[in-house]
Structure formats: structure tokens, C-alpha cells
Short mmCIF file of C-alpha atoms and ligand atoms in Angstrom, two decimals:
data_model
loop_
_atom_site.label_atom_id
_atom_site.label_comp_id
_atom_site.label_asym_id
_atom_site.label_seq_id
_atom_site.Cartn_x
_atom_site.Cartn_y
_atom_site.Cartn_z
CA MET A 25 34.59 -16.64 -32.30
CA ASN A 26 31.96 -14.00 -31.54
CA THR A 27 29.45 -15.66 -29.20
CA GLU A 28 27.50 -12.51 -28.35
CA ARG A 29 23.76 -13.04 -28.72
CA ILE A 30 22.14 -10.93 -31.45
CA VAL A 31 18.93 -9.14 -30.42
CA ALA A 32 16.58 -7.84 -33.12
CA GLY A 33 14.78 -4.52 -32.87
CA PHE A 34 13.23 -1.72 -34.89
CA LEU A 35 15.80 0.37 -36.80
CA GLY A 36 13.30 2.61 -38.60
CA THR A 37 9.63 2.91 -39.54
CA GLY A 38 7.64 4.42 -42.40
CA SER A 39 4.10 4.64 -43.73
CA CYS A 40 2.01 5.71 -46.68
CA LEU A 41 -1.65 6.71 -46.85
CA PRO A 42 -3.50 7.45 -50.08
CA ASP A 43 -4.56 11.10 -50.49
CA LYS A 44 -8.28 10.51 -51.08
CA GLU A 45 -10.31 10.87 -47.90
CA VAL A 46 -13.77 9.29 -47.63
CA THR A 47 -15.79 10.57 -44.67
CA ASN A 48 -18.77 8.99 -42.93
CA PHE A 49 -20.88 11.67 -44.63
CA ASP A 50 -19.67 10.41 -48.02
CA LEU A 51 -20.76 6.87 -47.06
CA GLU A 52 -24.18 8.15 -45.94
CA LYS A 53 -24.78 8.89 -49.63
CA ILE A 54 -23.96 5.29 -50.69
CA VAL A 55 -25.49 3.02 -48.01
CA ASP A 56 -28.17 3.27 -45.30
CA THR A 57 -25.92 4.50 -42.48
CA SER A 58 -25.14 7.67 -40.55
CA ASP A 59 -22.08 9.48 -39.27
CA GLU A 60 -23.58 9.20 -35.78
CA TRP A 61 -23.95 5.36 -36.00
CA ILE A 62 -20.45 4.83 -37.38
CA GLN A 63 -18.77 7.11 -34.82
CA THR A 64 -20.67 5.69 -31.84
CA ARG A 65 -20.30 2.01 -32.78
CA THR A 66 -16.73 2.14 -34.18
CA GLY A 67 -14.98 5.49 -33.48
CA ILE A 68 -14.26 5.96 -37.20
CA LYS A 69 -14.83 9.37 -38.83
CA SER A 70 -13.05 8.95 -42.14
CA ARG A 71 -10.68 6.68 -44.03
CA ARG A 72 -8.25 6.90 -46.97
CA ILE A 73 -9.05 5.09 -50.20
CA ALA A 74 -6.60 4.27 -53.01
CA ASP A 75 -7.52 5.33 -56.54
CA GLU A 76 -8.19 2.77 -59.26
CA ASN A 77 -4.59 2.86 -60.53
CA THR A 78 -3.02 2.21 -57.12
CA ALA A 79 -2.28 -1.34 -56.00
CA THR A 80 -1.01 -2.58 -52.65
CA SER A 81 2.65 -2.67 -53.79
CA ASP A 82 2.47 1.04 -54.73
CA LEU A 83 1.59 2.00 -51.14
CA ALA A 84 4.10 -0.54 -49.78
CA TYR A 85 6.85 0.98 -51.94
CA ILE A 86 6.47 4.49 -50.44
CA ALA A 87 6.20 3.12 -46.89
CA ALA A 88 9.35 1.04 -47.52
CA LEU A 89 11.35 4.04 -48.78
CA ASN A 90 10.32 6.02 -45.68
CA ALA A 91 11.34 3.19 -43.33
CA MET A 92 14.67 2.69 -45.14
CA GLU A 93 15.41 6.40 -44.91
CA ALA A 94 14.60 6.42 -41.18
CA ALA A 95 16.89 3.42 -40.64
CA GLY A 96 19.66 4.71 -42.95
CA ILE A 97 19.54 1.49 -44.99
CA THR A 98 19.87 1.16 -48.77
CA ALA A 99 17.92 -1.34 -50.89
CA GLU A 100 21.09 -3.38 -51.48
CA GLN A 101 21.49 -3.81 -47.72
CA LEU A 102 18.15 -5.62 -47.39
CA ASP A 103 18.46 -9.39 -46.90
CA SER A 104 14.76 -10.13 -46.63
CA ILE A 105 11.42 -8.56 -47.56
CA ILE A 106 8.24 -9.82 -45.90
CA VAL A 107 4.91 -8.32 -46.89
CA ALA A 108 1.83 -9.03 -44.78
CA THR A 109 -1.31 -8.54 -46.84
CA ILE A 110 -4.70 -10.01 -47.74
CA THR A 111 -4.95 -7.73 -50.76
CA PRO A 112 -1.88 -8.69 -52.83
CA ASP A 113 -1.48 -7.10 -56.27
CA MET A 114 -2.24 -10.59 -57.63
CA SER A 115 -2.07 -14.21 -56.36
CA PHE A 116 1.45 -14.52 -57.66
CA PRO A 117 4.10 -13.26 -57.99
CA SER A 118 3.98 -12.23 -54.35
CA THR A 119 3.66 -8.55 -53.51
CA ALA A 120 7.03 -8.89 -51.75
CA CYS A 121 8.67 -9.96 -55.05
CA ILE A 122 6.98 -7.09 -56.91
CA LEU A 123 8.32 -4.76 -54.23
CA GLN A 124 11.80 -6.29 -54.35
CA ASP A 125 11.91 -5.43 -58.05
CA LYS A 126 10.62 -1.86 -57.53
CA LEU A 127 13.16 -1.22 -54.78
CA GLY A 128 16.07 -2.91 -56.58
CA ALA A 129 16.68 -4.96 -53.45
CA VAL A 130 18.72 -7.49 -55.38
CA ASN A 131 20.18 -9.21 -52.30
CA ALA A 132 16.85 -9.88 -50.57
CA HIS A 133 14.68 -12.96 -50.59
CA ALA A 134 11.01 -12.01 -50.61
CA PHE A 135 7.67 -13.53 -49.65
CA ASP A 136 4.17 -12.66 -48.44
CA VAL A 137 2.50 -13.62 -45.18
CA GLY A 138 -1.26 -14.06 -44.88
CA ALA A 139 -2.60 -13.59 -41.37
CA ALA A 140 -5.12 -10.81 -42.11
CA CYS A 141 -4.98 -7.97 -39.57
CA SER A 142 -2.40 -9.83 -37.46
CA GLY A 143 -0.09 -10.14 -40.49
CA PHE A 144 2.44 -7.49 -39.46
CA LEU A 145 2.94 -9.16 -36.07
CA TYR A 146 3.49 -12.54 -37.75
CA ALA A 147 5.94 -10.97 -40.24
CA ALA A 148 7.85 -9.04 -37.56
CA SER A 149 8.11 -12.20 -35.51
CA LEU A 150 9.65 -14.03 -38.49
CA ALA A 151 12.02 -11.12 -39.07
CA LYS A 152 13.19 -11.35 -35.46
CA GLN A 153 14.03 -15.05 -35.98
CA PHE A 154 15.90 -14.34 -39.24
CA VAL A 155 18.00 -11.65 -37.58
CA GLU A 156 18.68 -13.45 -34.32
CA CYS A 157 19.74 -16.70 -35.99
CA GLY A 158 22.08 -14.76 -38.30
CA GLN A 159 20.25 -15.57 -41.55
CA ALA A 160 19.53 -11.90 -42.28
CA LYS A 161 20.84 -8.60 -41.01
CA HIS A 162 18.23 -6.18 -42.32
CA VAL A 163 14.64 -7.29 -42.86
CA LEU A 164 12.03 -5.03 -44.44
CA VAL A 165 8.67 -5.88 -42.86
CA ILE A 166 5.54 -4.36 -44.33
CA GLY A 167 1.83 -4.44 -43.66
CA ALA A 168 0.10 -3.11 -46.76
CA GLU A 169 -3.52 -3.24 -47.88
CA THR A 170 -5.99 -1.87 -50.38
CA LEU A 171 -9.05 -3.28 -48.62
CA SER A 172 -11.28 -0.96 -50.64
CA LYS A 173 -10.68 -3.33 -53.58
CA ILE A 174 -12.34 -6.24 -51.71
CA THR A 175 -14.97 -4.20 -49.85
CA ASP A 176 -18.63 -4.43 -50.87
CA PHE A 177 -19.79 -0.81 -50.94
CA THR A 178 -23.41 -2.01 -50.90
CA ASP A 179 -22.90 -3.77 -47.52
CA ARG A 180 -23.21 -1.31 -44.62
CA ASN A 181 -22.03 -3.96 -42.14
CA THR A 182 -18.51 -3.87 -43.59
CA CYS A 183 -17.97 -0.90 -45.91
CA VAL A 184 -17.91 1.66 -43.10
CA LEU A 185 -15.03 -0.09 -41.34
CA PHE A 186 -12.13 -0.33 -43.77
CA GLY A 187 -9.44 1.88 -45.29
CA ASP A 188 -6.25 1.58 -47.36
CA GLY A 189 -2.62 2.19 -46.42
CA ALA A 190 0.81 0.72 -45.74
CA GLY A 191 3.22 0.69 -42.82
CA ALA A 192 6.82 -0.55 -42.85
CA ALA A 193 9.70 -1.24 -40.52
CA ILE A 194 13.33 -2.25 -40.84
CA ILE A 195 14.15 -4.94 -38.30
CA GLY A 196 17.81 -5.60 -37.56
CA PRO A 197 20.33 -6.04 -34.75
CA VAL A 198 20.16 -3.48 -31.92
CA GLU A 199 22.65 -2.72 -29.17
CA SER A 200 20.08 -2.17 -26.45
CA GLY A 201 16.43 -3.06 -25.98
CA GLY A 202 14.85 -4.78 -28.98
CA ILE A 203 12.03 -7.27 -29.36
CA GLN A 204 11.84 -8.96 -25.97
CA ALA A 205 9.02 -11.43 -26.64
CA THR A 206 6.37 -12.45 -29.16
CA ASP A 207 2.99 -14.15 -28.90
CA LEU A 208 1.29 -15.58 -31.98
CA GLY A 209 -1.87 -17.65 -32.15
CA ALA A 210 -4.67 -18.92 -34.35
CA ASN A 211 -8.16 -20.35 -34.00
CA GLY A 212 -9.11 -21.74 -37.40
CA THR A 213 -12.51 -22.84 -36.10
CA GLY A 214 -13.49 -19.18 -36.00
CA GLY A 215 -12.26 -18.61 -39.56
CA LYS A 216 -15.84 -18.68 -40.87
CA PHE A 217 -16.61 -15.37 -39.14
CA LEU A 218 -14.37 -13.39 -41.50
CA THR A 219 -13.89 -14.60 -45.09
CA LEU A 220 -13.46 -13.72 -48.73
CA PRO A 221 -15.08 -16.82 -50.24
CA GLY A 222 -14.60 -16.33 -54.00
CA GLY A 223 -11.58 -16.51 -56.27
CA GLY A 224 -9.64 -19.25 -54.50
CA SER A 225 -9.34 -22.96 -55.34
CA ARG A 226 -12.52 -23.78 -53.36
CA MET A 227 -14.61 -21.39 -55.42
CA PRO A 228 -12.70 -20.25 -58.50
CA ALA A 229 -13.73 -17.00 -60.14
CA SER A 230 -16.77 -17.41 -62.38
CA HIS A 231 -19.69 -15.27 -63.55
CA GLU A 232 -21.68 -16.84 -60.71
CA THR A 233 -19.17 -15.89 -57.99
CA VAL A 234 -19.02 -12.34 -59.31
CA ASP A 235 -22.83 -12.06 -59.59
CA ASN A 236 -23.13 -13.27 -55.98
CA ARG A 237 -20.55 -10.71 -54.77
CA LEU A 238 -18.34 -13.47 -53.37
CA HIS A 239 -15.11 -11.56 -54.05
CA TYR A 240 -15.85 -9.22 -51.17
CA ILE A 241 -15.23 -9.48 -47.42
CA LYS A 242 -17.99 -11.29 -45.49
CA MET A 243 -18.03 -10.76 -41.74
CA ASP A 244 -20.00 -11.73 -38.65
CA GLY A 245 -19.15 -8.51 -36.79
CA SER A 246 -20.43 -9.44 -33.34
CA GLU A 247 -18.54 -12.79 -33.27
CA VAL A 248 -15.32 -11.05 -34.35
CA PHE A 249 -15.97 -8.34 -31.75
CA LYS A 250 -16.29 -10.86 -28.88
CA PHE A 251 -13.10 -12.64 -29.96
CA ALA A 252 -11.22 -9.35 -30.32
CA VAL A 253 -12.11 -7.99 -26.89
CA ARG A 254 -10.90 -11.18 -25.23
CA ILE A 255 -7.76 -11.81 -27.28
CA MET A 256 -6.31 -8.26 -27.42
CA ALA A 257 -5.99 -8.14 -23.63
CA LYS A 258 -4.96 -11.80 -23.27
CA SER A 259 -2.22 -11.68 -25.93
CA SER A 260 -0.87 -8.39 -24.50
CA GLU A 261 -0.75 -9.88 -21.00
CA THR A 262 0.97 -13.01 -22.33
CA VAL A 263 3.69 -11.10 -24.16
CA ILE A 264 4.27 -8.80 -21.17
CA GLU A 265 4.76 -11.83 -18.96
CA LYS A 266 7.05 -13.55 -21.51
CA ALA A 267 9.19 -10.38 -21.63
CA GLY A 268 9.55 -10.49 -17.85
CA TRP A 269 7.71 -7.16 -17.50
CA THR A 270 4.80 -6.22 -15.27
CA LEU A 271 1.82 -4.07 -16.31
CA ASP A 272 3.48 -1.14 -14.50
CA ASP A 273 6.49 -1.37 -16.86
CA LEU A 274 4.39 -0.73 -19.95
CA ASP A 275 4.84 2.76 -21.45
CA TYR A 276 2.70 2.55 -24.58
CA LEU A 277 0.26 0.31 -26.44
CA VAL A 278 -0.01 0.20 -30.24
CA PRO A 279 -3.18 -1.81 -30.89
CA HIS A 280 -4.83 -2.88 -34.13
CA GLN A 281 -7.21 -0.10 -35.17
CA ALA A 282 -10.49 -1.94 -35.70
CA ASN A 283 -12.96 -0.44 -33.24
CA ILE A 284 -12.51 2.15 -30.46
CA ARG A 285 -14.58 -0.01 -28.09
CA ILE A 286 -12.18 -2.95 -28.59
CA ILE A 287 -9.14 -0.67 -28.09
CA SER A 288 -10.58 0.97 -24.95
CA SER A 289 -11.40 -2.39 -23.43
CA ALA A 290 -7.80 -3.59 -23.98
CA GLY A 291 -6.38 -0.35 -22.56
CA LYS A 292 -8.53 -0.65 -19.43
CA LYS A 293 -7.52 -4.27 -18.80
CA LEU A 294 -3.85 -3.21 -19.06
CA ASN A 295 -4.43 -0.27 -16.64
CA LEU A 296 -3.29 2.24 -19.28
CA PRO A 297 -4.61 5.81 -19.40
CA ASP A 298 -6.00 6.89 -22.82
CA ASP A 299 -2.89 8.92 -23.70
CA LYS A 300 -0.76 5.76 -23.51
CA VAL A 301 -2.82 3.97 -26.16
CA HIS A 302 -2.36 4.89 -29.80
CA VAL A 303 -5.56 5.70 -31.69
CA ASN A 304 -5.78 6.84 -35.31
CA LEU A 305 -8.78 4.84 -36.53
CA ASP A 306 -10.88 8.01 -36.42
CA ARG A 307 -8.82 9.19 -39.43
CA PHE A 308 -7.83 5.95 -41.16
CA GLY A 309 -10.37 3.25 -40.21
CA ASN A 310 -9.27 -0.39 -40.15
CA THR A 311 -6.39 -0.91 -42.60
CA SER A 312 -5.93 -4.60 -41.65
CA ALA A 313 -2.25 -5.65 -41.73
CA ALA A 314 -1.20 -2.02 -42.26
CA SER A 315 -2.93 -0.77 -39.13
CA VAL A 316 -0.28 -1.56 -36.49
CA PRO A 317 2.77 -0.40 -38.51
CA ILE A 318 1.02 2.83 -39.58
CA ALA A 319 0.14 3.52 -35.92
CA LEU A 320 3.68 2.62 -34.85
CA ASP A 321 5.23 4.97 -37.41
CA GLU A 322 2.92 7.76 -36.30
CA ALA A 323 3.74 7.14 -32.62
CA VAL A 324 7.49 7.16 -33.29
CA ARG A 325 7.43 10.27 -35.51
CA THR A 326 5.23 12.27 -33.12
CA GLY A 327 7.42 11.43 -30.11
CA LYS A 328 4.80 9.27 -28.35
CA ILE A 329 7.40 6.48 -28.31
CA ASN A 330 10.93 7.36 -27.21
CA LYS A 331 14.22 5.55 -26.68
CA GLY A 332 13.98 3.12 -23.78
CA ASP A 333 10.15 2.92 -23.84
CA LYS A 334 8.55 -0.47 -23.30
CA VAL A 335 5.83 -0.92 -25.90
CA VAL A 336 3.36 -3.65 -26.81
CA LEU A 337 2.10 -4.01 -30.39
CA VAL A 338 -1.01 -6.19 -30.60
CA ALA A 339 -3.50 -7.27 -33.26
CA PHE A 340 -6.26 -9.74 -34.06
CA GLY A 341 -7.70 -10.66 -37.42
CA GLY A 342 -9.17 -13.10 -39.89
CA GLY A 343 -8.10 -16.70 -39.56
CA LEU A 344 -8.89 -16.14 -36.77
CA THR A 345 -5.41 -15.02 -35.76
CA TRP A 346 -3.71 -12.87 -33.17
CA GLY A 347 -0.23 -11.61 -32.44
CA ALA A 348 1.66 -9.39 -30.00
CA LEU A 349 5.21 -8.09 -29.67
CA ALA A 350 6.87 -6.67 -26.54
CA VAL A 351 9.49 -4.19 -27.75
CA GLU A 352 11.94 -1.99 -25.88
CA PHE A 353 12.82 0.95 -28.14
N1 LIG B 1 -24.99 1.83 -40.19
C1 LIG B 1 -26.16 1.70 -39.55
N2 LIG B 1 -26.56 0.54 -39.00
C2 LIG B 1 -25.75 -0.51 -39.12
C3 LIG B 1 -24.52 -0.44 -39.78
C4 LIG B 1 -24.15 0.78 -40.34
N3 LIG B 1 -22.99 0.96 -41.00
N4 LIG B 1 -23.92 -1.65 -39.74
C5 LIG B 1 -24.74 -2.47 -39.06
N5 LIG B 1 -25.85 -1.79 -38.68
C6 LIG B 1 -26.99 -2.27 -37.94
C7 LIG B 1 -27.16 -3.76 -38.03
O1 LIG B 1 -27.85 -4.09 -39.22
C8 LIG B 1 -27.96 -4.07 -36.79
O2 LIG B 1 -29.31 -3.79 -37.07
P1 LIG B 1 -30.48 -4.76 -36.53
O3 LIG B 1 -30.31 -4.79 -35.03
O4 LIG B 1 -31.69 -4.12 -37.03
O5 LIG B 1 -30.15 -6.09 -37.17
C9 LIG B 1 -27.49 -3.00 -35.80
O6 LIG B 1 -26.82 -2.00 -36.57
C10 LIG B 1 -26.55 -3.52 -34.73
O7 LIG B 1 -25.58 -4.33 -35.32
P2 LIG B 1 -24.50 -5.02 -34.42
O8 LIG B 1 -23.75 -6.00 -35.28
O9 LIG B 1 -25.09 -5.51 -33.15
O10 LIG B 1 -23.58 -3.76 -34.06
P3 LIG B 1 -22.31 -3.79 -33.19
O11 LIG B 1 -22.48 -2.89 -32.06
O12 LIG B 1 -21.81 -5.18 -32.91
O13 LIG B 1 -21.24 -3.12 -34.15
C11 LIG B 1 -19.45 -3.70 -35.62
C12 LIG B 1 -20.95 -3.72 -35.39
C13 LIG B 1 -18.98 -2.27 -35.63
C14 LIG B 1 -19.17 -4.34 -36.97
C15 LIG B 1 -18.74 -4.47 -34.48
O14 LIG B 1 -19.35 -5.72 -34.31
C16 LIG B 1 -17.28 -4.67 -34.74
O15 LIG B 1 -16.49 -3.74 -34.74
N6 LIG B 1 -16.84 -5.93 -34.91
C17 LIG B 1 -15.46 -6.26 -35.13
C18 LIG B 1 -15.17 -6.11 -36.58
C19 LIG B 1 -13.70 -6.22 -36.85
O16 LIG B 1 -12.91 -5.75 -36.09
N7 LIG B 1 -13.32 -6.83 -37.92
C20 LIG B 1 -11.91 -6.91 -38.17
C21 LIG B 1 -11.74 -7.67 -39.32
S1 LIG B 1 -10.62 -6.96 -40.38
C22 LIG B 1 -9.80 -8.19 -41.18
O17 LIG B 1 -9.24 -9.07 -40.58
C23 LIG B 1 -9.85 -8.07 -42.64
#
């Protein structure tokens, strides 16, 4: 009997960004804002927006193909597909099932996870469990969003922040390194600070909900900001400790791309110089569940993360939720 312990890790990553770029200057023409305000308060310069014919599963599909190619895995070899999203193609079937069909991943079970911007960390954590308990060998984990479809482009408090995109990873058994520890958490009491009130069973879609713009993201930015600054550092520290690392061991941080001030604060608390913290929100904005896997894919493909590096992935989001992974590549 083989009693060797299986350890799960990242076998390959991929991403997909829509072609259309919307700059701060473009938004200046739609709402009462300025490039200067957006850059100073958030660090964002532009974002990618999906066209009207593109749904979340379309972006997820390309990201998935890229991750499968990087990992050298075929669709038939996938045992599980987990899609983290708050902008599914529709309530059901799940975006993961739509994707399973597009990929022809006939051997995979498939489901969605809803943890807003922390969704990829929740999904990757589940994938680790599936692999390490022997229930699955290859798990396709995706964070994919078309937030532009639920963004109110008359609300300057939110419309300057978000973008669309998808990031994917294949998680499977590794011979060295792997996911050393995870930290997941939630504070439902703070859920009211970030919501999409309309269209669910509490407030089903009606002319009234549409007229009142209740199918768009509503956010109390300063409350979310305070939570984010605290939790990004805390969750990173927790996962580092669980992995048996010290702050000095950490080679790279892949944080959720919501606001440069939140990212800088986390980097400082972890004693990391700027070049050890991945930043792409200037180009892509906040892509919610897609943000961490897009940043991860970029970091891997540009050689910022190399074999043997100790990396923390960390995010916060609606729920309120948070999640972190300590990974040795
Ligand atoms: N352009 C110009 N002025 C603006 C804009 C804008 N786009 N947006 C807000 N303002 C104004 C406000 O109306 C306010 O004006 P007032 O003082 O006259 O009322 C002023 O700017 C300051 O607003 P604050 O909220 O204090 O600005 P702050 O520095 O907190 O920055 C921000 C706002 C960027 C939203 C910040 O709070 C933030 O990043 N919060 C976290 C948001 C986040 O990460 N959300 C993630 C959720 S994603 C998900 O899970 C789906």
C-alpha cells in the first residue's frame, strides 16, 4: 500500500483579459471624476471591459485553455472544475458546468463558489483538499468575472474601480513544495457594506428593482477599505505562521488588486520591498475573483515567481470574506 502523503500545488496557470481598454479619461466623460482622483485614491489608470456578447464563461474558457496548456493537461484529465465568480453567466446552470461543456471535460464534476473577491482562494483551498484526500488528481480552479455587467456607470463611487477578466490554475499533486497552508475567514456582519441587492430571492427582479438600479453593486468604500487594510496583513501573517515560515522566508506577495493603498499597507506590514509585491491594478483595476489568479499568472510568466519561491496569495472581498494561501513553487 502506498502511504506517501499527497501534497497539492500549482501545475500551471493561465489568464484572459478582454481587448477593450477603458481609461480614466474615458470615465471622465461619463461621470463626475478625474484621472487625477482615480489614480491618487486607487492607483488605477485603466481597466479591460468585455463586450456585450462576452459572458464570464467565455473569458474563463480561454484562461482555462492557457492553464491546461501550461500544465500539460487535457480536458479529459480534469476531475474537478471550480469557478469562483459573482457574475455567473446565469443563476443556473453554474458557470463551471457551462465551462465543463465548452471544454469537453467529461470526467470532471463542476460547481461554482461565491466568495466575491476572495473566491479564488476559497476555490483553491477546496482543490487542495480534493487532491490531498485522493478524490481528484487534477482540479481546474478559475476566478472569472464580468463585473462591468453589474456596475452602475452612473455611480462614480464604484464604476471607476472595476474591470473584467479571468485567471485559472491547475492544482494537482506536486513532488516538492506545494500549498503549505491556507487561511479562510468570513464576517457576515459586514456583508451590508458590499452588496448586489436585486435579483435574488429577497428581492426578485421586477420593474421596481430595475428602476431603482438594484441590480448593480452597492458599496460603502471606506468601511471596506478599513476592513481590507486590517485583514490583508492579518491573513497573510496567519498563513505564514501556519506554514511554519517567518516573514524573512517570504519571496513574493500576490495580493488582491483593489486599491494600491491597501496593497502598499500590506506589503509594509510584511516587510516586503515594492518589487516583491505584484501590482497590475493600474492596467486592469479590480477584477474581483479573477484578480489574484490573473496576477499570479502574470508573475509566473514574467519570471517574478520561480521554482522554490515561497509565495503568499491573499484577498478580501464581499461577504465579508478573506483568504490566503502559502505556496512553495
Ligand atoms: N471621483 C471623484 N470623487 C469621488 C469619486 C470619484 N470616482 N468617488 C468618490 N468620490 C468622492 C466622494 O464622493 C467623497 O466626496 P465627499 O467628501 O464630498 O463626500 C470623496 O471623494 C472622498 O470619498 P472617500 O470614500 O473618503 O474616498 P476614499 O479615499 O475612501 O476612497 C475608495 C474611496 C477608493 C472607494 C476606497 O474607499 C476604497 O478603495 N475602498 C475599498 C473598495 C474595495 O476594495 N472594494 C472591493 C470590493 S470588490 C468585490 O468584492 C466585488
